[in-house]
């Protein structure tokens, strides 16, 4: 089994590589540190080593630089495994439908995620902006658009409330008695005024995605361009460019949230398989706090049975909700910390003792402390220095090659998408 190198440790004048063993990686890694200290570089170097060793990986990059770097360094023999999801490629949009489900487990899980995503985007502090009423309507509406052989996307939800023919067709496919009751008992009694109030509410949330051609062409698709279970089994290389500068912050968060939810659904189904049938898969997510919902904590705690090794990074511990922070410290096998501010140094000093607050505050860039999982146990903290970005021959033509191949394999020509969406979304 191939190890990956994280950095270099110097002790009493001896330098040795800090190596992370494959079997320990399924317990995950979390990394924190101020801007410019070398976090993305560590992930890039590790991910490239995974690619060179033939593993399957997914890299979610909120800036785009790491993806560009990886593309320049991918060995030729792995080019056919690359799926480059760049939502800013307007001419050949990929399909990313949160609500495409293949079985009952996925259906339940994804509808719950849909609700969680709306909390995360529109009411993260749960102040009551999104309440039980919206949840109830959203759950039933989502289950209704998903009904029938063609399925549906979340962007079709508002149409349910304005297009009686669409509502009728969708309802004819329903089998779940609770959803049937929602329409026949509750909705039948709801006044027109109340309905339009609810529609306005839905439109205020879905509207920005329906009205943005870029997002509509991606999220309106009923069929996903790729499926995580297949991609993990085939050891594909999924590179996701969520550059906020190109697609906008809200859109980047929405797409990241959908991706992680779909990944989670696929990963959780792997628990039923024998360990040997779970091909290891490695996920790298920078600024991960933007792309996870509350259910993510459970993925961290019951990790090994899924065959997924996660690598999560962000700049501030204080950006993380308490549940996620507790789950990280309680469950993640490998912790790595660079220079941080005072508040974070205080928290880290507790986890990394005998390293002190002051040690973290004064760390030069590219230097870190690590608690590494070794043979199933987390080590005492020790120090390390990052490896510089790997200096191997680079090929700047790879991105263009990959883009051409991917447009054919996973994208749809924009005009075609727009034509079919015009029929699908409008009454
Ligand atoms: N060991 C190293 N030696 C020399 N240069 C390095 C080393 N590690 C990283 N760098 C360079 O330092 C710069 C900052 O690194 P990087 O982008 O990885 O930081 P970061 O922690 O991800 O920052 P941000 O939080 O802003 O994304 C980059 O230009 C990178 O190439
Ligand atoms: Mg970075």
Short mmCIF file of C-alpha atoms and ligand atoms in Angstrom, two decimals:
data_model
loop_
_atom_site.label_atom_id
_atom_site.label_comp_id
_atom_site.label_asym_id
_atom_site.label_seq_id
_atom_site.Cartn_x
_atom_site.Cartn_y
_atom_site.Cartn_z
CA UNK A 1 0.00 0.00 0.00
CA UNK A 2 1.33 3.40 -0.96
CA UNK A 3 1.81 6.04 1.71
CA UNK A 4 1.43 9.72 0.92
CA UNK A 5 3.95 12.27 2.13
CA UNK A 6 2.56 15.23 4.03
CA UNK A 7 5.77 17.14 4.81
CA UNK A 8 9.14 16.89 6.52
CA UNK A 9 9.93 16.51 10.19
CA UNK A 10 13.29 17.67 11.56
CA UNK A 11 14.42 16.19 14.83
CA UNK A 12 17.92 16.47 16.29
CA UNK A 13 19.32 17.37 12.91
CA UNK A 14 17.66 14.44 11.09
CA UNK A 15 15.10 15.04 8.39
CA UNK A 16 12.48 12.47 7.61
CA UNK A 17 9.33 12.41 5.54
CA UNK A 18 6.04 12.51 7.40
CA UNK A 19 4.15 9.66 5.82
CA UNK A 20 0.45 8.98 6.05
CA UNK A 21 -0.47 5.33 5.64
CA UNK A 22 -3.39 4.28 3.46
CA UNK A 23 -5.23 2.40 6.19
CA UNK A 24 -5.08 5.41 8.53
CA UNK A 25 -6.52 7.77 5.99
CA UNK A 26 -10.07 6.50 6.34
CA UNK A 27 -10.09 8.27 9.71
CA UNK A 28 -9.71 11.61 7.93
CA UNK A 29 -7.56 14.70 8.19
CA UNK A 30 -8.47 18.21 9.28
CA UNK A 31 -6.21 21.18 8.67
CA UNK A 32 -6.50 24.78 9.87
CA UNK A 33 -4.34 27.86 9.37
CA UNK A 34 -4.28 31.49 8.30
CA UNK A 35 -4.14 32.52 4.66
CA UNK A 36 -0.91 31.87 2.77
CA UNK A 37 0.58 29.34 5.20
CA UNK A 38 0.55 26.46 2.71
CA UNK A 39 -2.72 24.59 3.23
CA UNK A 40 -3.76 24.25 -0.40
CA UNK A 41 -0.23 23.25 -1.34
CA UNK A 42 -0.35 20.30 1.05
CA UNK A 43 -3.67 19.15 -0.40
CA UNK A 44 -2.44 19.55 -3.96
CA UNK A 45 0.70 17.55 -3.27
CA UNK A 46 -1.23 14.81 -1.49
CA UNK A 47 -3.92 14.64 -4.15
CA UNK A 48 -1.34 14.44 -6.93
CA UNK A 49 0.32 11.53 -5.14
CA UNK A 50 -3.08 9.80 -4.96
CA UNK A 51 -3.60 10.36 -8.65
CA UNK A 52 -0.12 9.03 -9.44
CA UNK A 53 -0.89 5.93 -7.35
CA UNK A 54 -4.07 5.29 -9.35
CA UNK A 55 -6.59 6.20 -6.63
CA UNK A 56 -10.00 7.77 -7.05
CA UNK A 57 -10.25 11.33 -5.74
CA UNK A 58 -12.56 14.32 -5.60
CA UNK A 59 -11.07 17.79 -5.10
CA UNK A 60 -13.48 20.64 -4.33
CA UNK A 61 -11.69 23.92 -4.83
CA UNK A 62 -13.32 27.25 -3.92
CA UNK A 63 -10.58 29.22 -5.71
CA UNK A 64 -9.76 27.21 -8.83
CA UNK A 65 -5.99 27.52 -8.48
CA UNK A 66 -5.49 24.05 -7.06
CA UNK A 67 -7.55 22.50 -9.85
CA UNK A 68 -5.50 24.33 -12.48
CA UNK A 69 -2.29 23.16 -10.83
CA UNK A 70 -3.50 19.56 -10.63
CA UNK A 71 -4.53 19.60 -14.27
CA UNK A 72 -1.06 20.70 -15.30
CA UNK A 73 0.53 17.87 -13.37
CA UNK A 74 -1.74 14.90 -14.01
CA UNK A 75 0.13 12.02 -15.64
CA UNK A 76 -0.97 11.20 -19.18
CA UNK A 77 -2.05 7.69 -18.23
CA UNK A 78 -4.75 9.11 -15.94
CA UNK A 79 -6.21 11.74 -18.23
CA UNK A 80 -9.10 9.52 -19.27
CA UNK A 81 -10.18 9.25 -15.61
CA UNK A 82 -10.59 13.00 -15.13
CA UNK A 83 -14.01 14.59 -14.74
CA UNK A 84 -13.60 18.35 -14.66
CA UNK A 85 -16.70 20.05 -13.35
CA UNK A 86 -16.34 23.73 -14.11
CA UNK A 87 -19.76 25.39 -13.72
CA UNK A 88 -18.48 28.55 -15.41
CA UNK A 89 -18.24 26.61 -18.72
CA UNK A 90 -21.56 28.03 -19.92
CA UNK A 91 -21.56 26.42 -23.36
CA UNK A 92 -21.55 22.83 -22.10
CA UNK A 93 -23.31 22.71 -18.76
CA UNK A 94 -23.13 19.58 -16.63
CA UNK A 95 -26.30 18.32 -14.97
CA UNK A 96 -26.39 18.36 -11.18
CA UNK A 97 -29.77 17.40 -9.79
CA UNK A 98 -30.04 17.09 -6.04
CA UNK A 99 -33.30 15.17 -6.33
CA UNK A 100 -32.36 12.37 -8.73
CA UNK A 101 -32.92 9.24 -6.63
CA UNK A 102 -32.59 5.59 -7.55
CA UNK A 103 -34.08 4.00 -4.44
CA UNK A 104 -36.08 4.77 -1.30
CA UNK A 105 -33.01 5.40 0.84
CA UNK A 106 -31.71 8.01 -1.59
CA UNK A 107 -35.12 9.57 -1.90
CA UNK A 108 -35.48 10.11 1.85
CA UNK A 109 -31.90 11.16 2.33
CA UNK A 110 -31.89 13.66 -0.53
CA UNK A 111 -35.18 15.29 0.42
CA UNK A 112 -33.85 15.76 3.95
CA UNK A 113 -30.66 17.20 2.54
CA UNK A 114 -32.70 19.53 0.38
CA UNK A 115 -34.27 20.96 3.53
CA UNK A 116 -30.91 21.14 5.29
CA UNK A 117 -29.41 22.98 2.31
CA UNK A 118 -32.14 25.61 2.49
CA UNK A 119 -31.48 26.11 6.18
CA UNK A 120 -27.78 26.37 5.51
CA UNK A 121 -28.19 28.94 2.73
CA UNK A 122 -31.06 31.03 4.02
CA UNK A 123 -31.26 30.55 7.78
CA UNK A 124 -28.00 29.11 9.10
CA UNK A 125 -28.64 30.23 12.66
CA UNK A 126 -32.13 28.70 12.54
CA UNK A 127 -33.79 31.93 13.57
CA UNK A 128 -37.18 30.82 12.30
CA UNK A 129 -36.89 32.34 8.83
CA UNK A 130 -37.33 28.83 7.52
CA UNK A 131 -39.72 27.12 9.84
CA UNK A 132 -41.62 23.85 10.14
CA UNK A 133 -44.24 25.13 7.69
CA UNK A 134 -41.73 25.73 4.90
CA UNK A 135 -40.08 22.40 5.69
CA UNK A 136 -43.40 20.62 5.39
CA UNK A 137 -44.27 22.23 2.07
CA UNK A 138 -40.78 21.71 0.70
CA UNK A 139 -40.68 18.04 1.70
CA UNK A 140 -44.01 17.28 0.07
CA UNK A 141 -43.29 19.37 -2.99
CA UNK A 142 -39.88 17.74 -3.47
CA UNK A 143 -41.35 14.24 -3.16
CA UNK A 144 -44.02 15.23 -5.68
CA UNK A 145 -41.64 16.55 -8.36
CA UNK A 146 -39.51 13.43 -7.91
CA UNK A 147 -42.49 11.15 -8.62
CA UNK A 148 -42.82 9.34 -11.92
CA UNK A 149 -40.30 7.80 -14.28
CA UNK A 150 -38.83 11.13 -15.37
CA UNK A 151 -38.17 12.48 -11.88
CA UNK A 152 -37.68 16.20 -11.42
CA UNK A 153 -35.38 18.89 -10.10
CA UNK A 154 -35.80 21.40 -7.27
CA UNK A 155 -36.23 24.16 -9.82
CA UNK A 156 -39.53 22.57 -10.84
CA UNK A 157 -41.00 22.99 -7.36
CA UNK A 158 -42.54 26.46 -7.88
CA UNK A 159 -44.21 25.20 -11.06
CA UNK A 160 -46.18 22.70 -8.99
CA UNK A 161 -48.08 25.59 -7.44
CA UNK A 162 -48.89 27.53 -10.60
CA UNK A 163 -49.41 24.90 -13.29
CA UNK A 164 -52.44 22.68 -12.55
CA UNK A 165 -51.68 20.32 -15.46
CA UNK A 166 -48.15 19.75 -14.16
CA UNK A 167 -49.48 19.25 -10.63
CA UNK A 168 -52.01 16.72 -11.93
CA UNK A 169 -49.46 14.68 -13.89
CA UNK A 170 -47.04 14.59 -11.00
CA UNK A 171 -49.73 13.65 -8.51
CA UNK A 172 -50.86 10.77 -10.69
CA UNK A 173 -47.50 9.10 -10.02
CA UNK A 174 -47.62 9.45 -6.24
CA UNK A 175 -47.77 6.31 -4.12
CA UNK A 176 -46.79 7.63 -0.68
CA UNK A 177 -50.05 8.06 1.31
CA UNK A 178 -48.66 10.97 3.32
CA UNK A 179 -47.80 12.95 0.20
CA UNK A 180 -51.14 12.06 -1.38
CA UNK A 181 -52.87 13.36 1.78
CA UNK A 182 -50.86 16.57 1.58
CA UNK A 183 -52.51 17.33 -1.75
CA UNK A 184 -55.97 15.90 -1.23
CA UNK A 185 -56.51 17.04 2.36
CA UNK A 186 -54.25 19.97 3.19
CA UNK A 187 -53.76 21.70 -0.15
CA UNK A 188 -57.39 21.25 -1.12
CA UNK A 189 -58.32 23.28 1.97
CA UNK A 190 -55.65 25.94 1.54
CA UNK A 191 -56.95 29.28 0.36
CA UNK A 192 -55.69 30.91 -2.82
CA UNK A 193 -54.21 33.70 -0.76
CA UNK A 194 -52.24 31.30 1.39
CA UNK A 195 -51.07 29.40 -1.66
CA UNK A 196 -49.76 32.49 -3.36
CA UNK A 197 -48.05 33.53 -0.15
CA UNK A 198 -46.28 30.19 -0.10
CA UNK A 199 -45.45 30.45 -3.78
CA UNK A 200 -43.83 33.84 -3.16
CA UNK A 201 -41.84 32.29 -0.39
CA UNK A 202 -40.63 29.47 -2.63
CA UNK A 203 -39.85 31.90 -5.42
CA UNK A 204 -37.77 34.08 -3.12
CA UNK A 205 -35.58 31.06 -2.41
CA UNK A 206 -35.58 29.27 -5.77
CA UNK A 207 -35.92 32.38 -7.94
CA UNK A 208 -32.25 33.37 -7.97
CA UNK A 209 -31.30 29.90 -9.25
CA UNK A 210 -34.13 29.73 -11.79
CA UNK A 211 -33.35 33.21 -13.09
CA UNK A 212 -29.62 32.66 -13.46
CA UNK A 213 -29.06 30.95 -16.85
CA UNK A 214 -25.83 29.43 -15.55
CA UNK A 215 -27.45 27.81 -12.51
CA UNK A 216 -30.68 26.93 -14.27
CA UNK A 217 -28.83 25.00 -16.96
CA UNK A 218 -26.97 22.97 -14.32
CA UNK A 219 -29.59 22.48 -11.62
CA UNK A 220 -32.58 22.18 -13.93
CA UNK A 221 -31.28 18.96 -15.50
CA UNK A 222 -33.12 15.94 -14.28
CA UNK A 223 -30.16 13.66 -14.95
CA UNK A 224 -26.82 13.97 -13.23
CA UNK A 225 -23.75 14.06 -15.43
CA UNK A 226 -21.96 11.70 -13.07
CA UNK A 227 -22.88 9.42 -10.20
CA UNK A 228 -20.68 9.17 -7.16
CA UNK A 229 -21.07 5.42 -6.64
CA UNK A 230 -19.86 4.72 -10.16
CA UNK A 231 -17.13 7.31 -9.93
CA UNK A 232 -15.78 5.88 -6.66
CA UNK A 233 -15.79 2.31 -8.00
CA UNK A 234 -14.06 3.37 -11.20
CA UNK A 235 -11.42 5.39 -9.30
CA UNK A 236 -12.23 8.53 -11.24
CA UNK A 237 -10.65 11.91 -10.62
CA UNK A 238 -13.37 14.49 -10.03
CA UNK A 239 -12.06 18.05 -10.03
CA UNK A 240 -14.62 20.67 -9.04
CA UNK A 241 -13.87 24.32 -9.69
CA UNK A 242 -16.14 26.39 -7.48
CA UNK A 243 -14.34 29.66 -7.99
CA UNK A 244 -16.52 32.29 -6.31
CA UNK A 245 -15.08 34.97 -8.56
CA UNK A 246 -16.46 33.22 -11.64
CA UNK A 247 -19.85 31.97 -10.54
CA UNK A 248 -20.74 33.99 -7.42
CA UNK A 249 -20.57 32.99 -3.80
CA UNK A 250 -24.15 31.82 -3.30
CA UNK A 251 -24.04 29.70 -6.46
CA UNK A 252 -20.71 28.18 -5.45
CA UNK A 253 -22.14 27.26 -2.05
CA UNK A 254 -25.28 25.78 -3.55
CA UNK A 255 -23.36 23.57 -6.01
CA UNK A 256 -20.88 22.47 -3.34
CA UNK A 257 -23.72 21.58 -0.99
CA UNK A 258 -25.49 19.53 -3.66
CA UNK A 259 -22.27 17.70 -4.54
CA UNK A 260 -21.44 16.82 -0.95
CA UNK A 261 -25.02 15.67 -0.34
CA UNK A 262 -24.92 13.39 -3.37
CA UNK A 263 -21.52 12.08 -2.35
CA UNK A 264 -22.86 11.39 1.13
CA UNK A 265 -25.84 9.45 -0.22
CA UNK A 266 -23.54 7.28 -2.34
CA UNK A 267 -21.02 6.77 0.43
CA UNK A 268 -23.61 5.74 3.01
CA UNK A 269 -24.90 3.01 0.73
CA UNK A 270 -21.42 1.50 0.74
CA UNK A 271 -21.83 0.49 4.39
CA UNK A 272 -23.80 -2.56 3.22
CA UNK A 273 -20.91 -3.85 1.15
CA UNK A 274 -17.98 -5.93 2.36
CA UNK A 275 -14.81 -3.97 3.11
CA UNK A 276 -13.03 -5.45 0.07
CA UNK A 277 -15.76 -4.13 -2.24
CA UNK A 278 -15.28 -0.57 -0.99
CA UNK A 279 -12.61 0.87 -3.21
CA UNK A 280 -10.95 3.62 -1.15
CA UNK A 281 -11.83 7.09 -2.33
CA UNK A 282 -10.25 10.35 -1.20
CA UNK A 283 -12.05 13.65 -0.85
CA UNK A 284 -10.32 17.02 -0.51
CA UNK A 285 -12.39 20.05 0.42
CA UNK A 286 -10.94 23.49 1.03
CA UNK A 287 -13.14 25.93 2.99
CA UNK A 288 -15.31 22.93 3.67
CA UNK A 289 -17.59 24.72 6.17
CA UNK A 290 -19.46 26.31 3.26
CA UNK A 291 -20.35 22.99 1.66
CA UNK A 292 -21.62 20.86 4.51
CA UNK A 293 -24.96 20.51 6.22
CA UNK A 294 -25.64 19.27 9.75
CA UNK A 295 -25.76 15.64 8.63
CA UNK A 296 -22.08 15.77 7.76
CA UNK A 297 -21.06 15.22 11.40
CA UNK A 298 -22.47 11.69 11.26
CA UNK A 299 -20.35 10.91 8.22
CA UNK A 300 -17.26 11.86 10.20
CA UNK A 301 -18.17 9.69 13.15
CA UNK A 302 -19.02 6.53 11.25
CA UNK A 303 -16.33 6.82 8.70
CA UNK A 304 -14.39 3.61 8.35
CA UNK A 305 -17.25 1.54 7.09
CA UNK A 306 -17.61 3.80 4.07
CA UNK A 307 -14.12 3.55 2.57
CA UNK A 308 -13.92 7.33 2.22
CA UNK A 309 -10.88 9.27 3.38
CA UNK A 310 -11.67 12.96 3.83
CA UNK A 311 -9.28 15.90 3.92
CA UNK A 312 -10.90 19.07 5.16
CA UNK A 313 -9.38 22.51 5.54
CA UNK A 314 -10.34 26.01 6.53
CA UNK A 315 -8.82 29.19 7.91
CA UNK A 316 -10.54 29.60 11.26
CA UNK A 317 -11.85 27.13 13.80
CA UNK A 318 -14.23 29.81 14.97
CA UNK A 319 -15.98 29.69 11.55
CA UNK A 320 -17.25 26.22 12.36
CA UNK A 321 -20.52 25.43 14.12
CA UNK A 322 -19.97 23.79 17.51
CA UNK A 323 -21.37 20.45 16.36
CA UNK A 324 -18.90 20.24 13.51
CA UNK A 325 -15.96 21.39 15.62
CA UNK A 326 -16.74 18.80 18.30
CA UNK A 327 -17.16 16.15 15.67
CA UNK A 328 -13.81 17.04 14.12
CA UNK A 329 -11.91 16.87 17.37
CA UNK A 330 -13.78 13.77 18.47
CA UNK A 331 -13.49 11.78 15.27
CA UNK A 332 -10.80 12.96 12.93
CA UNK A 333 -7.66 10.86 13.18
CA UNK A 334 -5.14 13.39 11.87
CA UNK A 335 -5.07 17.05 12.84
CA UNK A 336 -2.73 19.56 11.31
CA UNK A 337 -2.43 23.19 12.34
CA UNK A 338 -0.47 26.14 10.99
CA UNK A 339 -0.28 29.64 12.37
CA UNK A 340 -3.67 30.81 13.68
CA UNK A 341 -5.11 33.77 15.62
CA UNK A 342 -5.31 33.98 19.40
CA UNK A 343 -8.79 32.57 19.76
CA UNK A 344 -8.05 29.50 17.66
CA UNK A 345 -4.62 29.04 19.28
CA UNK A 346 -6.34 28.69 22.63
CA UNK A 347 -8.58 25.89 21.34
CA UNK A 348 -5.72 24.17 19.52
CA UNK A 349 -3.39 24.26 22.52
CA UNK A 350 -5.92 22.10 24.38
CA UNK A 351 -5.89 19.50 21.61
CA UNK A 352 -2.16 19.64 20.89
CA UNK A 353 -0.70 19.83 24.45
CA UNK A 354 2.17 20.22 25.28
CA UNK A 355 2.26 22.62 22.31
CA UNK A 356 1.13 26.00 23.61
CA UNK A 357 -0.98 28.90 22.39
CA UNK A 358 2.15 30.89 21.83
CA UNK A 359 3.66 28.15 19.63
CA UNK A 360 0.71 28.41 17.25
CA UNK A 361 0.66 32.18 17.14
CA UNK A 362 4.32 32.50 16.23
CA UNK A 363 4.59 29.73 13.64
CA UNK A 364 6.43 30.79 10.46
CA UNK A 365 4.56 30.01 7.26
CA UNK A 366 4.92 26.49 5.82
CA UNK A 367 5.52 25.22 9.40
CA UNK A 368 2.89 23.21 11.24
CA UNK A 369 2.15 20.91 14.14
CA UNK A 370 0.53 17.60 13.44
CA UNK A 371 -1.13 14.83 15.37
CA UNK A 372 -0.88 11.97 12.92
CA UNK A 373 -2.85 8.77 12.88
CA UNK A 374 -0.36 5.92 12.91
CA UNK A 375 -1.57 2.32 12.96
CA UNK A 376 -5.02 3.35 14.14
CA UNK A 377 -3.80 5.63 16.97
CA UNK A 378 -3.38 9.39 16.96
CA UNK A 379 0.23 10.31 17.79
CA UNK A 380 1.52 12.98 20.15
CA UNK A 381 1.90 16.34 18.44
CA UNK A 382 5.12 16.95 16.52
CA UNK A 383 6.27 19.62 14.11
CA UNK A 384 6.65 19.64 10.35
CA UNK A 385 7.41 21.77 7.30
CA UNK A 386 5.45 21.51 4.08
CA UNK A 387 6.93 20.24 0.87
CA UNK A 388 7.09 22.94 -1.80
CA UNK A 389 4.66 22.51 -4.71
CA UNK A 390 5.90 19.39 -6.44
CA UNK A 391 8.36 20.30 -9.18
CA UNK A 392 7.66 17.91 -11.97
CA UNK A 393 7.36 18.61 -15.64
CA UNK A 394 4.11 20.40 -16.26
CA UNK A 395 1.92 20.34 -19.29
CA UNK A 396 -0.23 23.42 -19.72
CA UNK A 397 -2.16 21.89 -22.62
CA UNK A 398 -3.85 19.32 -20.38
CA UNK A 399 -6.71 21.58 -19.31
CA UNK A 400 -7.81 22.17 -22.89
CA UNK A 401 -7.61 18.44 -23.68
CA UNK A 402 -9.58 17.48 -20.59
CA UNK A 403 -12.19 20.17 -21.25
CA UNK A 404 -12.80 18.90 -24.80
CA UNK A 405 -13.13 15.28 -23.68
CA UNK A 406 -15.38 16.21 -20.76
CA UNK A 407 -17.72 18.38 -22.77
CA UNK A 408 -18.43 15.37 -24.97
CA UNK A 409 -18.70 12.86 -22.16
CA UNK A 410 -20.57 14.79 -19.44
CA UNK A 411 -21.79 18.14 -20.72
CA UNK A 412 -24.76 19.00 -22.88
CA UNK A 413 -24.70 21.71 -25.54
CA UNK A 414 -26.23 24.84 -24.03
CA UNK A 415 -28.87 25.38 -26.71
CA UNK A 416 -30.19 21.88 -26.29
CA UNK A 417 -30.40 22.30 -22.53
CA UNK A 418 -32.16 25.62 -22.83
CA UNK A 419 -34.72 24.23 -25.24
CA UNK A 420 -35.64 21.34 -23.01
CA UNK A 421 -35.66 23.50 -19.87
CA UNK A 422 -37.99 26.00 -21.48
CA UNK A 423 -40.53 23.16 -21.73
CA UNK A 424 -39.75 21.72 -18.33
CA UNK A 425 -39.76 24.84 -16.16
CA UNK A 426 -42.42 27.03 -17.68
CA UNK A 427 -46.09 26.43 -17.72
N1 LIG B 1 7.02 24.56 1.37
C1 LIG B 1 6.88 25.60 0.54
N2 LIG B 1 7.95 26.22 0.03
C2 LIG B 1 7.83 27.27 -0.78
N3 LIG B 1 6.66 27.80 -1.18
C3 LIG B 1 5.54 27.23 -0.72
C4 LIG B 1 5.58 26.11 0.17
N4 LIG B 1 4.31 25.77 0.49
C5 LIG B 1 3.51 26.65 -0.18
N5 LIG B 1 4.23 27.52 -0.89
C6 LIG B 1 3.73 28.68 -1.69
O1 LIG B 1 3.14 29.61 -0.78
C7 LIG B 1 1.97 30.22 -1.32
C8 LIG B 1 0.78 30.08 -0.39
O2 LIG B 1 0.47 28.72 -0.22
P1 LIG B 1 -1.03 28.16 -0.25
O3 LIG B 1 -1.78 28.73 -1.38
O4 LIG B 1 -0.92 26.69 -0.17
O5 LIG B 1 -1.58 28.77 1.12
P2 LIG B 1 -3.04 28.58 1.78
O6 LIG B 1 -2.80 28.28 3.22
O7 LIG B 1 -3.83 27.63 1.02
O8 LIG B 1 -3.68 30.03 1.68
P3 LIG B 1 -5.26 30.44 1.57
O9 LIG B 1 -5.85 30.16 2.92
O10 LIG B 1 -5.22 31.90 1.27
O11 LIG B 1 -5.85 29.63 0.49
C9 LIG B 1 1.77 29.56 -2.67
O12 LIG B 1 2.27 30.40 -3.67
C10 LIG B 1 2.60 28.27 -2.60
O13 LIG B 1 3.08 27.89 -3.86
MG1 LIG B 2 -5.65 27.78 0.01
#
